Every structure is written in C-alpha cells, then in structure tokens.
Coordinates of C-alpha atoms in Angstrom, one line a residue:
X1229 CA 6.2 -13.0 31.9
X1230 CA 3.3 -12.0 29.6
X1231 CA 3.6 -9.7 26.6
X1232 CA 1.0 -8.0 24.4
X1233 CA 1.6 -7.4 20.7
X1234 CA -0.5 -6.5 17.7
X1235 CA -0.5 -8.5 14.4
X1236 CA -2.1 -7.6 11.1
X1237 CA -5.0 -9.8 10.2
X1238 CA -3.0 -11.9 7.6
X1239 CA -0.3 -12.9 10.1
X1240 CA -2.7 -13.2 13.0
X1241 CA -4.6 -15.8 11.0
X1242 CA -1.4 -17.6 10.0
X1243 CA -0.3 -17.9 13.7
X1244 CA -3.8 -19.1 14.6
X1245 CA -3.8 -21.7 11.8
X1246 CA -0.2 -22.7 12.8
X1247 CA 1.3 -21.9 9.4
X1248 CA 3.4 -19.1 10.9
X1249 CA 5.5 -20.4 13.8
X1250 CA 8.0 -17.5 14.1
X1251 CA 7.1 -13.9 14.8
X1252 CA 9.8 -11.4 13.8
X1253 CA 10.4 -8.1 15.6
X1254 CA 13.2 -5.6 15.1
X1255 CA 14.7 -4.0 18.2
X1256 CA 13.9 -0.4 18.9
X1257 CA 16.8 0.0 21.4
X1258 CA 19.5 -1.9 23.1
X1259 CA 18.0 -4.4 25.6
X1260 CA 14.4 -3.8 24.7
X1261 CA 11.5 -6.0 25.6
X1262 CA 12.3 -8.5 22.9
X1263 CA 15.7 -9.1 24.4
X1264 CA 13.9 -9.9 27.7
X1265 CA 11.6 -12.6 26.2
X1266 CA 12.5 -16.2 26.8
X1267 CA 11.1 -19.7 26.2
X1268 CA 8.0 -20.3 28.3
X1269 CA 6.8 -16.7 28.4
X1270 CA 3.4 -15.9 26.9
X1271 CA 2.4 -13.5 24.2
X1272 CA -1.2 -12.3 23.7
X1273 CA -1.5 -11.3 20.0
X1274 CA -4.3 -8.9 19.1
X1275 CA -5.7 -8.8 15.6
X1276 CA -5.1 -5.1 14.6
X1277 CA -8.5 -5.0 12.8
X1278 CA -10.9 -7.2 14.7
X1279 CA -9.3 -6.9 18.1
X1280 CA -9.5 -10.7 18.5
X1281 CA -6.9 -12.1 20.9
X1282 CA -4.8 -15.2 20.6
X1283 CA -2.5 -16.6 23.3
X1284 CA 0.8 -18.2 22.4
X1285 CA 3.8 -19.6 24.3
X1286 CA 7.3 -18.6 23.3
X1287 CA 9.4 -21.6 22.3
X1288 CA 12.6 -19.8 21.6
X1289 CA 14.1 -16.3 21.0
X1290 CA 17.0 -15.9 18.5
X1291 CA 18.7 -12.6 17.8
X1292 CA 20.2 -11.8 14.3
X1293 CA 22.2 -8.9 13.0
X1294 CA 20.2 -8.9 9.7
X1295 CA 17.0 -10.1 8.1
X1296 CA 18.7 -12.2 5.5
X1297 CA 20.5 -14.4 8.1
X1298 CA 17.3 -14.7 10.1
X1299 CA 15.3 -15.8 7.1
X1300 CA 18.0 -18.3 6.0
X1301 CA 18.3 -19.8 9.4
X1302 CA 14.7 -19.9 10.4
X1303 CA 13.1 -20.6 7.0
X1304 CA 11.0 -18.1 5.0
X1305 CA 7.9 -20.4 5.2
X1306 CA 8.0 -20.3 9.1
X1307 CA 8.2 -16.5 9.2
X1308 CA 6.1 -15.3 6.2
X1309 CA 4.1 -18.3 4.9
X1310 CA 2.5 -16.3 2.2
X1311 CA 5.8 -15.5 0.5
X1312 CA 7.9 -18.2 -1.2
X1313 CA 11.3 -16.6 -1.8
X1314 CA 14.0 -15.1 0.3
X1315 CA 14.3 -12.1 -1.9
X1316 CA 10.6 -11.2 -1.7
X1317 CA 10.6 -11.7 2.0
X1318 CA 13.6 -9.4 2.4
X1319 CA 12.0 -6.8 0.1
X1320 CA 8.8 -6.9 2.3
X1321 CA 10.7 -6.4 5.5
X1322 CA 13.0 -3.6 4.1
X1323 CA 9.9 -1.8 2.8
X1324 CA 8.3 -1.5 6.3
X1325 CA 8.9 2.0 7.5
X1326 CA 11.8 2.2 9.9
X1327 CA 12.6 -1.5 9.9
X1328 CA 15.8 -1.3 7.8
X1329 CA 17.3 1.3 10.0
X1330 CA 16.3 -0.4 13.3
X1331 CA 17.7 -3.7 12.1
X1332 CA 21.0 -2.2 11.0
X1333 CA 21.3 -0.5 14.4
X1334 CA 20.0 -3.1 16.9
X1335 CA 19.3 -6.3 15.0
X1336 CA 16.1 -8.4 14.7
X1337 CA 14.5 -11.1 16.8
X1338 CA 12.9 -14.4 15.7
X1339 CA 10.4 -15.4 18.3
X1340 CA 9.2 -19.0 18.1
X1341 CA 5.5 -19.3 19.0
X1342 CA 3.1 -22.1 19.7
X1343 CA -0.6 -21.5 20.2
X1344 CA -2.0 -22.3 23.6

C-alpha cells in the first residue's frame, strides 16, 4: 500500500538526512489510515513548502496511548532530532492544535521509516 503525507521542511530534511527515523501521527478516528499501515508499505512525503517528494518504506508501526510513552520507548532523538529533552518534545506535541485531544481520545502512532 502507498500513502501520501506532508511534512514541514525541518522534518522533511531530517527524514531525508536519515536523522529522523520515526514519524509520529495522532489518530483522527478509530481504525484510521495509520492503523492500516504496516511494515513494507510505502509513504511518499511531500515537503509542505517546496513540494519536493521523498519515498520511504515503513519498517514498523507502533501504537501508544500517550506521547510520553511513545517518546520514552522510541527515543526523542529518533522522533524529533532537533529537540534534546523529553519535556521539550512533549511540550512541542501538546502545543500543536488538536493533537492533545486526539491523542487522549485515539492514541498516537510511531511509524518507523527508511528512505528508499
């Protein structure tokens, strides 16, 4: 299966440079497309500013009930390589509009990615 997702320029570059190996997405509803993803599927990331595309293969998909557990299990540096503490990473995700409520209701996915 192939999925198409946008990334901001900072994280697009980090995936491209292989410093970000895990993409994080909160669910929007029960059994949404993130729940359908599996190892071996492909994601085409689009840079939200330049529209450049980057293909990756999904290496794993893990579901968590909260962002703190995800960051502890998957490692902050693999998820947000520009942030060096658990607290700052949690603050960043909780500040994104709608994320906190969606995570509380449906959880959040850690999607392992490897550039093609």
